[in-house]
Amino acid sequence: MEEIKIPALDQELAAKVRAVFNAMPKAGANLGKLEDMAVQYAAMTGKALPQQIKTATILMCGDHGIAKYGVSAFPQEVTKQMMVGYYRGTAGATVLARHAKADVFVCDMGTAFDQSELPNVRQMKVAWGTNDFTQGPAMSLEQAELALHRGMEIADECIDKGYNLLVTAEMGIANTTSTAAIASAFLGLEPQLTVGRGSGINDARMKIKRQVVTDGLAKNKPILGDGLDILQKVGGYDHAGLAGMIIAGAKRRVPTMVDGVNATAAALIAYGIYPECKNYMLCSHLSSDISHKKMLELLELTPIVDAGMRLGEGTGAALAIPVLQMAMDLYNKLGKVK
């Protein structure tokens, strides 16, 4: 990856926003996370808090070669079925996004299916799914870097259109298995501490899933904490696209709301490549998947909501975006009271 400069947070502006909150009648620090989010957002953007958040939910889709082992409760064809639901607007993620006033951009980063006939789906396919990482790297270094750049490309396009908040979303059967491998490789944890039930698998599939992650780590020996190396060896194209969008957002001072366990694994990848990226991340919710809390602790991210969700696809962000908007409203309206 080429050298990219991530700007420092605007601490001076953050202090000014904090002072406005402190001057509010009977408010101040009593607002807790609401105040903190507004202050964080100001520090990230370096601009006056907007009246309205304009959200781009970027939904990266990719298939995983290890799906063939039955690590998910669903067959790989469900990736394609879900993408049909996204472009029609009938999937749960798109329904919730409408309530949050978020625009959804669906990207085929590397599914195993020809999705070219689907309208409103960005064709950014790097490969027809990843390789089976129990037999070798999930992708080549060139493919990993291309996927990262394509994620940056779509993020830049959204920012150019005036979006001031990026939201991570993803779809790909077996991606929680890759996520567990990324978490283990990044945090140095055994699969027993990172492999969760994902789509709601039973004990038999859970045993297979742990073994797949164990075998993949043993075969590839990813370098602890090395984002690009881990991505190439055990990641997915959905992870790569999301990591790229996070990097592009940080470069241009646009916050990314990280949503769910898979997106947090992508955030680890971005952090491993450019550590300063973590300064431009918000966390929408706490997933019930076992590795999520551990990853968030490393990134020093605090979830806005905890609703026991594990769906991903940007669904948790639909709950968190209105909370962030409320924080903006408090500042822009109550902050003017003399």
GROMACS .gro file of C-alpha atoms in nm:
model
  338
    1MET     CA    1   0.000   0.000   0.000
    2GLU     CA    2   0.113   0.352  -0.079
    3GLU     CA    3   0.172   0.599   0.202
    4ILE     CA    4  -0.145   0.785   0.301
    5LYS     CA    5  -0.148   1.071   0.548
    6ILE     CA    6  -0.426   1.059   0.807
    7PRO     CA    7  -0.477   1.406   0.958
    8ALA     CA    8  -0.473   1.469   1.331
    9LEU     CA    9  -0.797   1.530   1.519
   10ASP     CA   10  -0.901   1.891   1.570
   11GLN     CA   11  -0.871   1.904   1.947
   12GLU     CA   12  -0.921   2.280   1.959
   13LEU     CA   13  -1.262   2.256   1.795
   14ALA     CA   14  -1.351   1.959   2.016
   15ALA     CA   15  -1.280   2.171   2.324
   16LYS     CA   16  -1.503   2.450   2.194
   17VAL     CA   17  -1.791   2.209   2.134
   18ARG     CA   18  -1.742   2.064   2.482
   19ALA     CA   19  -1.757   2.413   2.629
   20VAL     CA   20  -2.090   2.479   2.456
   21PHE     CA   21  -2.235   2.163   2.610
   22ASN     CA   22  -2.101   2.258   2.952
   23ALA     CA   23  -2.276   2.594   2.925
   24MET     CA   24  -2.616   2.440   2.851
   25PRO     CA   25  -2.877   2.487   3.126
   26LYS     CA   26  -2.891   2.174   3.344
   27ALA     CA   27  -2.709   1.968   3.081
   28GLY     CA   28  -2.333   1.959   3.045
   29ALA     CA   29  -2.175   1.624   3.126
   30ASN     CA   30  -2.516   1.485   3.222
   31LEU     CA   31  -2.566   1.414   2.851
   32GLY     CA   32  -2.304   1.138   2.865
   33LYS     CA   33  -2.253   0.963   2.531
   34LEU     CA   34  -2.463   1.220   2.345
   35GLU     CA   35  -2.216   1.492   2.434
   36ASP     CA   36  -1.916   1.269   2.368
   37MET     CA   37  -2.038   1.174   2.020
   38ALA     CA   38  -2.088   1.534   1.916
   39VAL     CA   39  -1.745   1.629   2.048
   40GLN     CA   40  -1.586   1.332   1.868
   41TYR     CA   41  -1.758   1.416   1.543
   42ALA     CA   42  -1.634   1.775   1.559
   43ALA     CA   43  -1.278   1.661   1.628
   44MET     CA   44  -1.292   1.422   1.333
   45THR     CA   45  -1.435   1.661   1.075
   46GLY     CA   46  -1.272   1.981   1.192
   47LYS     CA   47  -1.593   2.163   1.096
   48ALA     CA   48  -1.898   2.307   1.265
   49LEU     CA   49  -2.147   2.035   1.353
   50PRO     CA   50  -2.393   1.993   1.065
   51GLN     CA   51  -2.765   2.048   1.100
   52GLN     CA   52  -2.829   1.717   0.927
   53ILE     CA   53  -2.625   1.400   0.896
   54LYS     CA   54  -2.610   1.273   0.539
   55THR     CA   55  -2.532   0.902   0.563
   56ALA     CA   56  -2.393   0.666   0.303
   57THR     CA   57  -2.425   0.301   0.403
   58ILE     CA   58  -2.179   0.112   0.186
   59LEU     CA   59  -2.273  -0.255   0.168
   60MET     CA   60  -1.977  -0.467   0.058
   61CYS     CA   61  -2.061  -0.818  -0.065
   62GLY     CA   62  -1.813  -1.103  -0.101
   63ASP     CA   63  -1.810  -1.481  -0.083
   64HIS     CA   64  -1.568  -1.698   0.111
   65GLY     CA   65  -1.401  -2.016  -0.006
   66ILE     CA   66  -1.437  -2.180   0.333
   67ALA     CA   67  -1.818  -2.175   0.303
   68LYS     CA   68  -1.798  -2.522   0.146
   69TYR     CA   69  -1.720  -2.673   0.487
   70GLY     CA   70  -2.066  -2.586   0.622
   71VAL     CA   71  -1.954  -2.321   0.869
   72SER     CA   72  -2.278  -2.125   0.819
   73ALA     CA   73  -2.640  -2.215   0.878
   74PHE     CA   74  -2.709  -2.106   0.519
   75PRO     CA   75  -2.573  -2.208   0.175
   76GLN     CA   76  -2.357  -1.971  -0.027
   77GLU     CA   77  -2.646  -1.898  -0.265
   78VAL     CA   78  -2.800  -1.684   0.009
   79THR     CA   79  -2.542  -1.414  -0.069
   80LYS     CA   80  -2.702  -1.368  -0.411
   81GLN     CA   81  -3.053  -1.387  -0.271
   82MET     CA   82  -2.977  -1.116  -0.017
   83MET     CA   83  -2.831  -0.889  -0.284
   84VAL     CA   84  -3.157  -0.915  -0.477
   85GLY     CA   85  -3.335  -0.802  -0.160
   86TYR     CA   86  -3.094  -0.509  -0.122
   87TYR     CA   87  -3.153  -0.365  -0.465
   88ARG     CA   88  -3.529  -0.413  -0.430
   89GLY     CA   89  -3.520  -0.249  -0.089
   90THR     CA   90  -3.698  -0.541   0.078
   91ALA     CA   91  -3.412  -0.674   0.291
   92GLY     CA   92  -3.414  -0.593   0.662
   93ALA     CA   93  -3.099  -0.384   0.626
   94THR     CA   94  -3.250  -0.159   0.361
   95VAL     CA   95  -3.580  -0.124   0.545
   96LEU     CA   96  -3.399  -0.010   0.860
   97ALA     CA   97  -3.169   0.217   0.659
   98ARG     CA   98  -3.472   0.403   0.524
   99HIS     CA   99  -3.590   0.471   0.879
  100ALA     CA  100  -3.245   0.613   0.957
  101LYS     CA  101  -3.254   0.823   0.638
  102ALA     CA  102  -2.939   0.647   0.514
  103ASP     CA  103  -2.873   0.587   0.146
  104VAL     CA  104  -2.748   0.234   0.070
  105PHE     CA  105  -2.483   0.161  -0.191
  106VAL     CA  106  -2.449  -0.210  -0.271
  107CYS     CA  107  -2.112  -0.326  -0.405
  108ASP     CA  108  -2.015  -0.666  -0.544
  109MET     CA  109  -1.657  -0.684  -0.421
  110GLY     CA  110  -1.610  -1.055  -0.476
  111THR     CA  111  -1.919  -1.274  -0.477
  112ALA     CA  112  -1.918  -1.617  -0.636
  113PHE     CA  113  -2.208  -1.520  -0.864
  114ASP     CA  114  -2.264  -1.306  -1.171
  115GLN     CA  115  -2.452  -1.008  -1.033
  116SER     CA  116  -2.413  -0.788  -1.339
  117GLU     CA  117  -2.786  -0.804  -1.417
  118LEU     CA  118  -2.879  -0.647  -1.083
  119PRO     CA  119  -2.958  -0.277  -1.121
  120ASN     CA  120  -2.803  -0.035  -0.874
  121VAL     CA  121  -2.532  -0.280  -0.771
  122ARG     CA  122  -2.178  -0.151  -0.816
  123GLN     CA  123  -1.972  -0.405  -1.009
  124MET     CA  124  -1.635  -0.399  -0.828
  125LYS     CA  125  -1.557  -0.770  -0.827
  126VAL     CA  126  -1.194  -0.853  -0.762
  127ALA     CA  127  -1.244  -1.231  -0.787
  128TRP     CA  128  -1.521  -1.490  -0.773
  129GLY     CA  129  -1.494  -1.533  -0.398
  130THR     CA  130  -1.184  -1.596  -0.191
  131ASN     CA  131  -0.977  -1.911  -0.193
  132ASP     CA  132  -1.013  -2.180   0.074
  133PHE     CA  133  -0.777  -2.042   0.339
  134THR     CA  134  -0.725  -2.383   0.499
  135GLN     CA  135  -0.522  -2.468   0.187
  136GLY     CA  136  -0.336  -2.138   0.144
  137PRO     CA  137  -0.391  -1.761   0.138
  138ALA     CA  138  -0.747  -1.637   0.086
  139MET     CA  139  -0.624  -1.399  -0.185
  140SER     CA  140  -0.304  -1.272  -0.341
  141LEU     CA  141  -0.134  -0.955  -0.219
  142GLU     CA  142  -0.231  -0.786  -0.546
  143GLN     CA  143  -0.595  -0.883  -0.500
  144ALA     CA  144  -0.594  -0.758  -0.141
  145GLU     CA  145  -0.455  -0.420  -0.243
  146LEU     CA  146  -0.697  -0.392  -0.537
  147ALA     CA  147  -0.994  -0.462  -0.308
  148LEU     CA  148  -0.873  -0.200  -0.063
  149HIS     CA  149  -0.841   0.057  -0.340
  150ARG     CA  150  -1.190  -0.022  -0.470
  151GLY     CA  151  -1.328   0.033  -0.122
  152MET     CA  152  -1.151   0.367  -0.111
  153GLU     CA  153  -1.292   0.453  -0.452
  154ILE     CA  154  -1.657   0.411  -0.355
  155ALA     CA  155  -1.601   0.599  -0.028
  156ASP     CA  156  -1.441   0.889  -0.216
  157GLU     CA  157  -1.737   0.900  -0.454
  158CYS     CA  158  -1.980   0.925  -0.163
  159ILE     CA  159  -1.776   1.195   0.009
  160ASP     CA  160  -1.762   1.391  -0.317
  161LYS     CA  161  -2.144   1.380  -0.322
  162GLY     CA  162  -2.162   1.545   0.020
  163TYR     CA  163  -2.207   1.249   0.253
  164ASN     CA  164  -2.067   1.335   0.596
  165LEU     CA  165  -2.101   0.993   0.760
  166LEU     CA  166  -2.001   0.655   0.619
  167VAL     CA  167  -2.159   0.338   0.758
  168THR     CA  168  -2.011  -0.008   0.713
  169ALA     CA  169  -2.234  -0.290   0.593
  170GLU     CA  170  -2.147  -0.633   0.458
  171MET     CA  171  -2.288  -0.956   0.325
  172GLY     CA  172  -2.118  -1.285   0.251
  173ILE     CA  173  -2.199  -1.634   0.371
  174ALA     CA  174  -1.919  -1.762   0.599
  175ASN     CA  175  -1.778  -1.415   0.661
  176THR     CA  176  -1.798  -1.457   1.041
  177THR     CA  177  -1.554  -1.748   1.003
  178SER     CA  178  -1.306  -1.519   0.827
  179THR     CA  179  -1.378  -1.255   1.092
  180ALA     CA  180  -1.289  -1.500   1.368
  181ALA     CA  181  -0.962  -1.581   1.190
  182ILE     CA  182  -0.884  -1.209   1.155
  183ALA     CA  183  -0.958  -1.153   1.525
  184SER     CA  184  -0.738  -1.444   1.630
  185ALA     CA  185  -0.455  -1.330   1.403
  186PHE     CA  186  -0.477  -0.969   1.514
  187LEU     CA  187  -0.530  -1.023   1.885
  188GLY     CA  188  -0.324  -1.340   1.929
  189LEU     CA  189  -0.622  -1.534   2.064
  190GLU     CA  190  -0.710  -1.901   2.021
  191PRO     CA  191  -1.015  -1.975   1.800
  192GLN     CA  192  -1.211  -2.086   2.107
  193LEU     CA  193  -1.210  -1.718   2.210
  194THR     CA  194  -1.302  -1.570   1.872
  195VAL     CA  195  -1.532  -1.815   1.692
  196GLY     CA  196  -1.898  -1.736   1.754
  197ARG     CA  197  -2.224  -1.878   1.628
  198GLY     CA  198  -2.254  -1.623   1.347
  199SER     CA  199  -2.576  -1.707   1.162
  200GLY     CA  200  -2.696  -1.913   1.457
  201ILE     CA  201  -2.518  -2.243   1.393
  202ASN     CA  202  -2.559  -2.555   1.606
  203ASP     CA  203  -2.287  -2.727   1.809
  204ALA     CA  204  -2.184  -2.956   1.523
  205ARG     CA  205  -2.124  -2.667   1.283
  206MET     CA  206  -1.955  -2.472   1.562
  207LYS     CA  207  -1.698  -2.751   1.596
  208ILE     CA  208  -1.632  -2.742   1.222
  209LYS     CA  209  -1.605  -2.364   1.224
  210ARG     CA  210  -1.344  -2.365   1.500
  211GLN     CA  211  -1.144  -2.631   1.318
  212VAL     CA  212  -1.153  -2.434   0.992
  213VAL     CA  213  -1.017  -2.125   1.168
  214THR     CA  214  -0.753  -2.334   1.348
  215ASP     CA  215  -0.643  -2.494   1.021
  216GLY     CA  216  -0.636  -2.162   0.837
  217LEU     CA  217  -0.417  -1.997   1.098
  218ALA     CA  218  -0.181  -2.294   1.111
  219LYS     CA  219  -0.148  -2.308   0.732
  220ASN     CA  220  -0.096  -1.937   0.670
  221LYS     CA  221   0.072  -1.815   0.990
  222PRO     CA  222  -0.047  -1.454   0.956
  223ILE     CA  223   0.176  -1.192   1.115
  224LEU     CA  224   0.034  -1.070   1.447
  225GLY     CA  225  -0.119  -0.725   1.405
  226ASP     CA  226  -0.016  -0.687   1.037
  227GLY     CA  227  -0.338  -0.571   0.870
  228LEU     CA  228  -0.243  -0.633   0.508
  229ASP     CA  229  -0.085  -0.971   0.576
  230ILE     CA  230  -0.386  -1.089   0.778
  231LEU     CA  231  -0.630  -0.966   0.512
  232GLN     CA  232  -0.447  -1.149   0.236
  233LYS     CA  233  -0.421  -1.474   0.426
  234VAL     CA  234  -0.757  -1.515   0.602
  235GLY     CA  235  -0.976  -1.216   0.512
  236GLY     CA  236  -1.254  -1.158   0.261
  237TYR     CA  237  -1.325  -0.912  -0.017
  238ASP     CA  238  -1.607  -0.770   0.193
  239HIS     CA  239  -1.355  -0.704   0.472
  240ALA     CA  240  -1.112  -0.548   0.225
  241GLY     CA  241  -1.371  -0.315   0.075
  242LEU     CA  242  -1.479  -0.196   0.418
  243ALA     CA  243  -1.120  -0.142   0.532
  244GLY     CA  244  -1.061   0.067   0.220
  245MET     CA  245  -1.364   0.285   0.285
  246ILE     CA  246  -1.253   0.343   0.645
  247ILE     CA  247  -0.907   0.449   0.526
  248ALA     CA  248  -1.053   0.685   0.264
  249GLY     CA  249  -1.289   0.837   0.521
  250ALA     CA  250  -1.007   0.896   0.768
  251LYS     CA  251  -0.790   1.053   0.498
  252ARG     CA  252  -1.068   1.300   0.419
  253ARG     CA  253  -1.186   1.359   0.778
  254VAL     CA  254  -1.521   1.186   0.730
  255PRO     CA  255  -1.623   0.959   1.022
  256THR     CA  256  -1.708   0.594   0.966
  257MET     CA  257  -1.968   0.426   1.186
  258VAL     CA  258  -1.845   0.068   1.226
  259ASP     CA  259  -2.136  -0.175   1.244
  260GLY     CA  260  -2.110  -0.529   1.375
  261VAL     CA  261  -1.846  -0.794   1.424
  262ASN     CA  262  -1.750  -0.839   1.058
  263ALA     CA  263  -1.709  -0.468   1.000
  264THR     CA  264  -1.504  -0.442   1.319
  265ALA     CA  265  -1.268  -0.705   1.180
  266ALA     CA  266  -1.238  -0.483   0.873
  267ALA     CA  267  -1.171  -0.188   1.104
  268LEU     CA  268  -0.886  -0.389   1.258
  269ILE     CA  269  -0.744  -0.439   0.909
  270ALA     CA  270  -0.760  -0.064   0.841
  271TYR     CA  271  -0.603   0.006   1.181
  272GLY     CA  272  -0.327  -0.247   1.113
  273ILE     CA  273  -0.239  -0.066   0.790
  274TYR     CA  274  -0.287   0.292   0.914
  275PRO     CA  275  -0.318   0.305   1.296
  276GLU     CA  276  -0.446   0.664   1.289
  277CYS     CA  277  -0.767   0.538   1.124
  278LYS     CA  278  -0.911   0.446   1.461
  279ASN     CA  279  -0.944   0.816   1.543
  280TYR     CA  280  -1.211   0.841   1.273
  281MET     CA  281  -1.429   0.552   1.382
  282LEU     CA  282  -1.758   0.546   1.570
  283CYS     CA  283  -1.919   0.221   1.684
  284SER     CA  284  -2.291   0.167   1.627
  285HIS     CA  285  -2.368  -0.129   1.853
  286LEU     CA  286  -2.230  -0.422   2.049
  287SER     CA  287  -2.272  -0.751   1.866
  288SER     CA  288  -2.353  -1.066   2.059
  289ASP     CA  289  -2.067  -1.244   1.880
  290ILE     CA  290  -1.794  -1.334   2.129
  291SER     CA  291  -1.499  -1.165   1.955
  292HIS     CA  292  -1.665  -0.828   1.910
  293LYS     CA  293  -1.601  -0.681   2.253
  294LYS     CA  294  -1.235  -0.785   2.238
  295MET     CA  295  -1.184  -0.611   1.904
  296LEU     CA  296  -1.361  -0.296   2.021
  297GLU     CA  297  -1.137  -0.279   2.327
  298LEU     CA  298  -0.827  -0.274   2.107
  299LEU     CA  299  -0.976  -0.001   1.889
  300GLU     CA  300  -1.097   0.189   2.200
  301LEU     CA  301  -1.448   0.209   2.059
  302THR     CA  302  -1.761   0.241   2.273
  303PRO     CA  303  -2.090   0.112   2.124
  304ILE     CA  304  -2.374   0.363   2.101
  305VAL     CA  305  -2.642   0.095   2.158
  306ASP     CA  306  -2.655  -0.264   2.283
  307ALA     CA  307  -2.958  -0.447   2.148
  308GLY     CA  308  -2.823  -0.803   2.141
  309MET     CA  309  -2.799  -0.795   1.761
  310ARG     CA  310  -2.562  -0.997   1.544
  311LEU     CA  311  -2.709  -0.956   1.197
  312GLY     CA  312  -2.458  -0.705   1.064
  313GLU     CA  313  -2.537  -0.557   0.721
  314GLY     CA  314  -2.549  -0.209   0.875
  315THR     CA  315  -2.863  -0.286   1.077
  316GLY     CA  316  -2.725  -0.171   1.412
  317ALA     CA  317  -2.624   0.161   1.259
  318ALA     CA  318  -2.987   0.226   1.176
  319LEU     CA  319  -3.048   0.243   1.550
  320ALA     CA  320  -2.739   0.451   1.624
  321ILE     CA  321  -2.767   0.715   1.350
  322PRO     CA  322  -3.076   0.882   1.504
  323VAL     CA  323  -2.894   0.896   1.838
  324LEU     CA  324  -2.600   1.072   1.672
  325GLN     CA  325  -2.843   1.310   1.502
  326MET     CA  326  -2.999   1.388   1.840
  327ALA     CA  327  -2.655   1.480   1.970
  328MET     CA  328  -2.615   1.722   1.679
  329ASP     CA  329  -2.961   1.870   1.743
  330LEU     CA  330  -2.885   1.925   2.109
  331TYR     CA  331  -2.573   2.118   2.022
  332ASN     CA  332  -2.720   2.319   1.735
  333LYS     CA  333  -3.042   2.412   1.918
  334LEU     CA  334  -2.991   2.403   2.295
  335GLY     CA  335  -2.635   2.526   2.260
  336LYS     CA  336  -2.766   2.858   2.135
  337VAL     CA  337  -2.974   2.921   2.447
  338LYS     CA  338  -2.826   3.213   2.641
   0.00000   0.00000   0.00000
